[in-house]
C-alpha atoms as a PDB file:
ATOM      1  CA  UNK A   1     -44.619   5.555  -3.381  1.00  0.00           C
ATOM      2  CA  UNK A   2     -47.380   7.818  -4.680  1.00  0.00           C
ATOM      3  CA  UNK A   3     -48.259  11.007  -2.763  1.00  0.00           C
ATOM      4  CA  UNK A   4     -51.431   9.531  -1.245  1.00  0.00           C
ATOM      5  CA  UNK A   5     -49.744   6.256  -0.325  1.00  0.00           C
ATOM      6  CA  UNK A   6     -46.870   8.046   1.402  1.00  0.00           C
ATOM      7  CA  UNK A   7     -49.127  10.286   3.479  1.00  0.00           C
ATOM      8  CA  UNK A   8     -51.578   7.529   4.373  1.00  0.00           C
ATOM      9  CA  UNK A   9     -48.809   5.108   5.344  1.00  0.00           C
ATOM     10  CA  UNK A  10     -47.458   7.824   7.634  1.00  0.00           C
ATOM     11  CA  UNK A  11     -50.963   8.120   9.091  1.00  0.00           C
ATOM     12  CA  UNK A  12     -51.180   4.352   9.647  1.00  0.00           C
ATOM     13  CA  UNK A  13     -47.813   4.429  11.408  1.00  0.00           C
ATOM     14  CA  UNK A  14     -48.996   7.377  13.546  1.00  0.00           C
ATOM     15  CA  UNK A  15     -46.182   9.619  12.385  1.00  0.00           C
ATOM     16  CA  UNK A  16     -46.538  13.354  13.063  1.00  0.00           C
ATOM     17  CA  UNK A  17     -43.687  14.728  11.006  1.00  0.00           C
ATOM     18  CA  UNK A  18     -42.054  13.281   7.889  1.00  0.00           C
ATOM     19  CA  UNK A  19     -39.576  14.550   5.336  1.00  0.00           C
ATOM     20  CA  UNK A  20     -39.806  13.704   1.654  1.00  0.00           C
ATOM     21  CA  UNK A  21     -36.392  13.949   0.005  1.00  0.00           C
ATOM     22  CA  UNK A  22     -36.335  12.564  -3.521  1.00  0.00           C
ATOM     23  CA  UNK A  23     -33.001  12.325  -5.295  1.00  0.00           C
ATOM     24  CA  UNK A  24     -32.156  15.637  -6.976  1.00  0.00           C
ATOM     25  CA  UNK A  25     -35.821  16.619  -7.296  1.00  0.00           C
ATOM     26  CA  UNK A  26     -38.641  18.353  -5.425  1.00  0.00           C
ATOM     27  CA  UNK A  27     -41.272  18.034  -8.132  1.00  0.00           C
ATOM     28  CA  UNK A  28     -43.509  15.623  -6.211  1.00  0.00           C
ATOM     29  CA  UNK A  29     -43.490  17.747  -3.073  1.00  0.00           C
ATOM     30  CA  UNK A  30     -46.458  19.938  -4.126  1.00  0.00           C
ATOM     31  CA  UNK A  31     -48.661  16.853  -4.406  1.00  0.00           C
ATOM     32  CA  UNK A  32     -47.458  15.260  -1.164  1.00  0.00           C
ATOM     33  CA  UNK A  33     -47.960  18.479   0.769  1.00  0.00           C
ATOM     34  CA  UNK A  34     -51.400  19.043  -0.791  1.00  0.00           C
ATOM     35  CA  UNK A  35     -52.480  15.551   0.286  1.00  0.00           C
ATOM     36  CA  UNK A  36     -51.259  16.186   3.834  1.00  0.00           C
ATOM     37  CA  UNK A  37     -53.049  19.556   3.942  1.00  0.00           C
ATOM     38  CA  UNK A  38     -56.320  17.992   2.792  1.00  0.00           C
ATOM     39  CA  UNK A  39     -55.934  15.214   5.355  1.00  0.00           C
ATOM     40  CA  UNK A  40     -55.605  17.806   8.109  1.00  0.00           C
ATOM     41  CA  UNK A  41     -58.883  19.379   6.979  1.00  0.00           C
ATOM     42  CA  UNK A  42     -60.761  16.081   6.904  1.00  0.00           C
ATOM     43  CA  UNK A  43     -59.450  14.496  10.103  1.00  0.00           C
ATOM     44  CA  UNK A  44     -58.139  15.521  13.495  1.00  0.00           C
ATOM     45  CA  UNK A  45     -54.786  13.963  12.620  1.00  0.00           C
ATOM     46  CA  UNK A  46     -52.423  16.227  10.723  1.00  0.00           C
ATOM     47  CA  UNK A  47     -49.050  15.229   9.311  1.00  0.00           C
ATOM     48  CA  UNK A  48     -46.465  17.946   8.803  1.00  0.00           C
ATOM     49  CA  UNK A  49     -44.265  17.541   5.729  1.00  0.00           C
ATOM     50  CA  UNK A  50     -40.714  18.857   5.825  1.00  0.00           C
ATOM     51  CA  UNK A  51     -39.780  19.687   2.217  1.00  0.00           C
ATOM     52  CA  UNK A  52     -36.361  18.563   1.101  1.00  0.00           C
ATOM     53  CA  UNK A  53     -34.144  17.075  -1.555  1.00  0.00           C
ATOM     54  CA  UNK A  54     -31.383  14.474  -1.334  1.00  0.00           C
ATOM     55  CA  UNK A  55     -28.741  16.129  -3.473  1.00  0.00           C
ATOM     56  CA  UNK A  56     -25.845  14.294  -5.099  1.00  0.00           C
ATOM     57  CA  UNK A  57     -22.931  16.717  -5.131  1.00  0.00           C
ATOM     58  CA  UNK A  58     -20.038  16.950  -7.552  1.00  0.00           C
ATOM     59  CA  UNK A  59     -18.052  14.761  -5.155  1.00  0.00           C
ATOM     60  CA  UNK A  60     -20.849  12.134  -5.338  1.00  0.00           C
ATOM     61  CA  UNK A  61     -21.792  12.727  -1.728  1.00  0.00           C
ATOM     62  CA  UNK A  62     -25.456  12.428  -0.805  1.00  0.00           C
ATOM     63  CA  UNK A  63     -26.545  15.465   1.207  1.00  0.00           C
ATOM     64  CA  UNK A  64     -30.015  16.050   2.625  1.00  0.00           C
ATOM     65  CA  UNK A  65     -31.183  19.610   2.050  1.00  0.00           C
ATOM     66  CA  UNK A  66     -34.124  20.601   4.254  1.00  0.00           C
ATOM     67  CA  UNK A  67     -36.026  23.776   3.373  1.00  0.00           C
ATOM     68  CA  UNK A  68     -38.480  25.895   5.374  1.00  0.00           C
ATOM     69  CA  UNK A  69     -41.066  26.183   2.589  1.00  0.00           C
ATOM     70  CA  UNK A  70     -42.243  24.434  -0.536  1.00  0.00           C
ATOM     71  CA  UNK A  71     -41.311  27.511  -2.564  1.00  0.00           C
ATOM     72  CA  UNK A  72     -37.721  27.329  -1.355  1.00  0.00           C
ATOM     73  CA  UNK A  73     -37.565  23.623  -2.206  1.00  0.00           C
ATOM     74  CA  UNK A  74     -38.820  24.275  -5.728  1.00  0.00           C
ATOM     75  CA  UNK A  75     -36.219  27.020  -6.188  1.00  0.00           C
ATOM     76  CA  UNK A  76     -33.537  24.537  -5.182  1.00  0.00           C
ATOM     77  CA  UNK A  77     -35.053  21.994  -7.572  1.00  0.00           C
ATOM     78  CA  UNK A  78     -34.676  24.453 -10.470  1.00  0.00           C
ATOM     79  CA  UNK A  79     -31.042  25.125  -9.570  1.00  0.00           C
ATOM     80  CA  UNK A  80     -30.245  21.417  -9.286  1.00  0.00           C
ATOM     81  CA  UNK A  81     -31.860  20.629 -12.629  1.00  0.00           C
ATOM     82  CA  UNK A  82     -29.650  23.223 -14.321  1.00  0.00           C
ATOM     83  CA  UNK A  83     -26.586  21.584 -12.794  1.00  0.00           C
ATOM     84  CA  UNK A  84     -27.424  18.002 -13.732  1.00  0.00           C
ATOM     85  CA  UNK A  85     -25.567  16.620 -16.766  1.00  0.00           C
ATOM     86  CA  UNK A  86     -27.489  16.390 -20.028  1.00  0.00           C
ATOM     87  CA  UNK A  87     -27.992  12.657 -19.599  1.00  0.00           C
ATOM     88  CA  UNK A  88     -31.560  11.680 -20.335  1.00  0.00           C
ATOM     89  CA  UNK A  89     -33.338   8.996 -18.348  1.00  0.00           C
ATOM     90  CA  UNK A  90     -33.677   5.648 -20.115  1.00  0.00           C
ATOM     91  CA  UNK A  91     -36.974   4.367 -18.753  1.00  0.00           C
ATOM     92  CA  UNK A  92     -36.358   0.812 -19.950  1.00  0.00           C
ATOM     93  CA  UNK A  93     -33.191   0.717 -17.849  1.00  0.00           C
ATOM     94  CA  UNK A  94     -33.874   2.943 -14.836  1.00  0.00           C
ATOM     95  CA  UNK A  95     -37.652   3.158 -14.761  1.00  0.00           C
ATOM     96  CA  UNK A  96     -39.900   6.213 -15.187  1.00  0.00           C
ATOM     97  CA  UNK A  97     -39.407   9.426 -13.233  1.00  0.00           C
ATOM     98  CA  UNK A  98     -43.032  10.464 -12.831  1.00  0.00           C
ATOM     99  CA  UNK A  99     -44.383  13.732 -11.492  1.00  0.00           C
ATOM    100  CA  UNK A 100     -47.799  13.225  -9.852  1.00  0.00           C
ATOM    101  CA  UNK A 101     -50.635  15.393  -8.635  1.00  0.00           C
ATOM    102  CA  UNK A 102     -52.571  15.117  -5.362  1.00  0.00           C
ATOM    103  CA  UNK A 103     -54.838  12.477  -6.925  1.00  0.00           C
ATOM    104  CA  UNK A 104     -51.874  10.245  -7.813  1.00  0.00           C
ATOM    105  CA  UNK A 105     -52.352  11.045 -11.479  1.00  0.00           C
ATOM    106  CA  UNK A 106     -49.234  11.319 -13.643  1.00  0.00           C
ATOM    107  CA  UNK A 107     -48.884  14.893 -14.883  1.00  0.00           C
ATOM    108  CA  UNK A 108     -45.340  14.746 -16.256  1.00  0.00           C
ATOM    109  CA  UNK A 109     -41.914  13.173 -16.155  1.00  0.00           C
ATOM    110  CA  UNK A 110     -38.433  14.435 -15.346  1.00  0.00           C
ATOM    111  CA  UNK A 111     -36.284  14.079 -18.451  1.00  0.00           C
ATOM    112  CA  UNK A 112     -32.778  14.163 -16.986  1.00  0.00           C
ATOM    113  CA  UNK A 113     -31.487  11.114 -15.116  1.00  0.00           C
ATOM    114  CA  UNK A 114     -31.945  11.976 -11.446  1.00  0.00           C
ATOM    115  CA  UNK A 115     -29.413   9.507 -10.084  1.00  0.00           C
ATOM    116  CA  UNK A 116     -26.643  11.485 -11.782  1.00  0.00           C
ATOM    117  CA  UNK A 117     -24.285  13.663  -9.753  1.00  0.00           C
ATOM    118  CA  UNK A 118     -24.715  17.413 -10.101  1.00  0.00           C
ATOM    119  CA  UNK A 119     -21.720  19.667 -10.710  1.00  0.00           C
ATOM    120  CA  UNK A 120     -22.430  21.506  -7.435  1.00  0.00           C
ATOM    121  CA  UNK A 121     -19.737  21.111  -4.780  1.00  0.00           C
ATOM    122  CA  UNK A 122     -20.587  20.491  -1.128  1.00  0.00           C
ATOM    123  CA  UNK A 123     -19.423  24.015  -0.268  1.00  0.00           C
ATOM    124  CA  UNK A 124     -21.518  25.600  -3.029  1.00  0.00           C
ATOM    125  CA  UNK A 125     -24.572  23.556  -2.039  1.00  0.00           C
ATOM    126  CA  UNK A 126     -24.237  24.810   1.530  1.00  0.00           C
ATOM    127  CA  UNK A 127     -24.156  28.386   0.224  1.00  0.00           C
ATOM    128  CA  UNK A 128     -27.218  27.890  -1.998  1.00  0.00           C
ATOM    129  CA  UNK A 129     -29.313  26.130   0.645  1.00  0.00           C
ATOM    130  CA  UNK A 130     -28.345  28.598   3.375  1.00  0.00           C
ATOM    131  CA  UNK A 131     -29.429  31.491   1.148  1.00  0.00           C
ATOM    132  CA  UNK A 132     -32.807  29.753   0.779  1.00  0.00           C
ATOM    133  CA  UNK A 133     -33.186  29.530   4.564  1.00  0.00           C
ATOM    134  CA  UNK A 134     -32.480  25.807   4.733  1.00  0.00           C
ATOM    135  CA  UNK A 135     -29.895  23.501   6.255  1.00  0.00           C
ATOM    136  CA  UNK A 136     -27.733  20.596   5.138  1.00  0.00           C
ATOM    137  CA  UNK A 137     -27.583  17.196   6.828  1.00  0.00           C
ATOM    138  CA  UNK A 138     -25.014  14.766   5.372  1.00  0.00           C
ATOM    139  CA  UNK A 139     -26.821  11.521   4.549  1.00  0.00           C
ATOM    140  CA  UNK A 140     -25.902   8.020   5.767  1.00  0.00           C
ATOM    141  CA  UNK A 141     -22.429   9.108   6.914  1.00  0.00           C
ATOM    142  CA  UNK A 142     -21.551   5.551   7.957  1.00  0.00           C
ATOM    143  CA  UNK A 143     -21.709   4.137   4.416  1.00  0.00           C
ATOM    144  CA  UNK A 144     -18.614   3.385   2.368  1.00  0.00           C
ATOM    145  CA  UNK A 145     -20.094   4.959  -0.745  1.00  0.00           C
ATOM    146  CA  UNK A 146     -22.139   8.085  -1.502  1.00  0.00           C
ATOM    147  CA  UNK A 147     -21.466   9.588   1.916  1.00  0.00           C
ATOM    148  CA  UNK A 148     -19.539  12.752   2.664  1.00  0.00           C
ATOM    149  CA  UNK A 149     -16.899  10.722   4.484  1.00  0.00           C
ATOM    150  CA  UNK A 150     -16.480   8.310   1.585  1.00  0.00           C
ATOM    151  CA  UNK A 151     -16.208  11.219  -0.837  1.00  0.00           C
ATOM    152  CA  UNK A 152     -14.200  13.812   1.115  1.00  0.00           C
ATOM    153  CA  UNK A 153     -12.963  11.950   4.165  1.00  0.00           C
ATOM    154  CA  UNK A 154     -14.208  14.742   6.434  1.00  0.00           C
ATOM    155  CA  UNK A 155     -16.886  17.398   6.908  1.00  0.00           C
ATOM    156  CA  UNK A 156     -15.530  20.853   6.004  1.00  0.00           C
ATOM    157  CA  UNK A 157     -15.296  22.793   9.243  1.00  0.00           C
ATOM    158  CA  UNK A 158     -16.246  26.081   7.608  1.00  0.00           C
ATOM    159  CA  UNK A 159     -19.720  24.700   6.905  1.00  0.00           C
ATOM    160  CA  UNK A 160     -22.164  25.247   9.764  1.00  0.00           C
ATOM    161  CA  UNK A 161     -23.368  21.653   9.906  1.00  0.00           C
ATOM    162  CA  UNK A 162     -24.621  20.412  13.272  1.00  0.00           C
ATOM    163  CA  UNK A 163     -26.541  17.229  12.417  1.00  0.00           C
ATOM    164  CA  UNK A 164     -25.713  14.104  10.407  1.00  0.00           C
ATOM    165  CA  UNK A 165     -27.891  11.214   9.311  1.00  0.00           C
ATOM    166  CA  UNK A 166     -26.902   7.651  10.172  1.00  0.00           C
ATOM    167  CA  UNK A 167     -28.226   4.596   8.313  1.00  0.00           C
ATOM    168  CA  UNK A 168     -31.171   3.039  10.116  1.00  0.00           C
ATOM    169  CA  UNK A 169     -29.278  -0.250  10.649  1.00  0.00           C
ATOM    170  CA  UNK A 170     -26.315   1.479  12.309  1.00  0.00           C
ATOM    171  CA  UNK A 171     -26.190   2.767  15.891  1.00  0.00           C
ATOM    172  CA  UNK A 172     -25.147   6.205  16.985  1.00  0.00           C
ATOM    173  CA  UNK A 173     -22.751   4.658  19.512  1.00  0.00           C
ATOM    174  CA  UNK A 174     -20.890   2.775  16.793  1.00  0.00           C
ATOM    175  CA  UNK A 175     -20.548   5.924  14.726  1.00  0.00           C
ATOM    176  CA  UNK A 176     -19.049   7.777  17.680  1.00  0.00           C
ATOM    177  CA  UNK A 177     -16.747   4.851  18.391  1.00  0.00           C
ATOM    178  CA  UNK A 178     -15.471   4.638  14.812  1.00  0.00           C
ATOM    179  CA  UNK A 179     -15.372   8.376  14.108  1.00  0.00           C
ATOM    180  CA  UNK A 180     -14.270  10.275  17.203  1.00  0.00           C
ATOM    181  CA  UNK A 181     -14.533  13.663  15.505  1.00  0.00           C
ATOM    182  CA  UNK A 182     -18.342  13.319  15.443  1.00  0.00           C
ATOM    183  CA  UNK A 183     -18.580  13.874  19.202  1.00  0.00           C
ATOM    184  CA  UNK A 184     -19.786  17.451  18.708  1.00  0.00           C
ATOM    185  CA  UNK A 185     -22.501  16.525  16.187  1.00  0.00           C
ATOM    186  CA  UNK A 186     -26.040  15.344  16.773  1.00  0.00           C
ATOM    187  CA  UNK A 187     -27.477  12.432  14.817  1.00  0.00           C
ATOM    188  CA  UNK A 188     -30.768  11.411  13.273  1.00  0.00           C
ATOM    189  CA  UNK A 189     -31.976   8.179  11.724  1.00  0.00           C
ATOM    190  CA  UNK A 190     -33.867   8.424   8.456  1.00  0.00           C
ATOM    191  CA  UNK A 191     -35.881   5.539   7.073  1.00  0.00           C
ATOM    192  CA  UNK A 192     -34.435   6.199   3.585  1.00  0.00           C
ATOM    193  CA  UNK A 193     -37.563   4.452   2.344  1.00  0.00           C
ATOM    194  CA  UNK A 194     -37.784   3.630  -1.344  1.00  0.00           C
ATOM    195  CA  UNK A 195     -40.803   1.380  -0.739  1.00  0.00           C
ATOM    196  CA  UNK A 196     -43.833   1.915   1.469  1.00  0.00           C
ATOM    197  CA  UNK A 197     -43.014  -0.975   3.773  1.00  0.00           C
ATOM    198  CA  UNK A 198     -39.623   0.588   4.529  1.00  0.00           C
ATOM    199  CA  UNK A 199     -41.088   3.722   6.092  1.00  0.00           C
ATOM    200  CA  UNK A 200     -39.975   4.033   9.696  1.00  0.00           C
ATOM    201  CA  UNK A 201     -42.148   3.145  12.633  1.00  0.00           C
ATOM    202  CA  UNK A 202     -42.970   5.597  15.412  1.00  0.00           C
ATOM    203  CA  UNK A 203     -39.582   5.208  17.108  1.00  0.00           C
ATOM    204  CA  UNK A 204     -37.965   8.636  17.479  1.00  0.00           C
ATOM    205  CA  UNK A 205     -39.329  11.649  19.283  1.00  0.00           C
ATOM    206  CA  UNK A 206     -38.320  15.306  19.445  1.00  0.00           C
ATOM    207  CA  UNK A 207     -39.670  17.619  22.120  1.00  0.00           C
ATOM    208  CA  UNK A 208     -40.387  20.815  20.180  1.00  0.00           C
ATOM    209  CA  UNK A 209     -42.352  23.936  21.115  1.00  0.00           C
ATOM    210  CA  UNK A 210     -44.604  23.405  18.099  1.00  0.00           C
ATOM    211  CA  UNK A 211     -44.670  21.375  14.901  1.00  0.00           C
ATOM    212  CA  UNK A 212     -43.627  24.082  12.490  1.00  0.00           C
ATOM    213  CA  UNK A 213     -41.050  23.217   9.831  1.00  0.00           C
ATOM    214  CA  UNK A 214     -38.918  26.192  10.810  1.00  0.00           C
ATOM    215  CA  UNK A 215     -38.715  24.862  14.374  1.00  0.00           C
ATOM    216  CA  UNK A 216     -37.363  21.513  13.222  1.00  0.00           C
ATOM    217  CA  UNK A 217     -34.906  23.189  10.865  1.00  0.00           C
ATOM    218  CA  UNK A 218     -33.709  25.263  13.781  1.00  0.00           C
ATOM    219  CA  UNK A 219     -33.233  22.100  15.841  1.00  0.00           C
ATOM    220  CA  UNK A 220     -31.265  20.276  13.146  1.00  0.00           C
ATOM    221  CA  UNK A 221     -29.227  23.277  12.033  1.00  0.00           C
END
């Protein structure tokens, strides 16, 4: 899952718009977005990257934070890193946490264990991300662990959340059948790919005025 492999697999699959949302980190986004920008210069096929982070909140809920710019994503990254526990990554146990450049060269590593939960609550995360111009989308709400429903049992109504992600193997109809209170929400499927072969095919389409990140954030939020 190097920056070049991600972008070129998206190109092979004829995807126009992808989001990269590493767990509790945005430090590989500069490389991924640089690769996509260079691709747009060299070919007629551009791929727009929506910058984001999959944040693990204090409640151990996985929440997708989508940001309008790379700068905003990196600001969120810095905040998250401050709120991660001082538990260092054990590479022999969990594997390396590399930071790469646009040539897929390793330029650093993240020291803290990124699968840890932050001490940021769902409500506080909403406040932080909103201030950065972004939106929150609760991840894989149908799962029995690491979802906002598994952690809280509900979505706080005071949070302006309009869209939820559903696991790619689950159907939107089943979610609505099992959770009636989701009738006023819209849903998306994410590939949640941790390997190249798991990246989604060209299955879902959004009719948007243009392919700007802010437009998609407006649609989801």
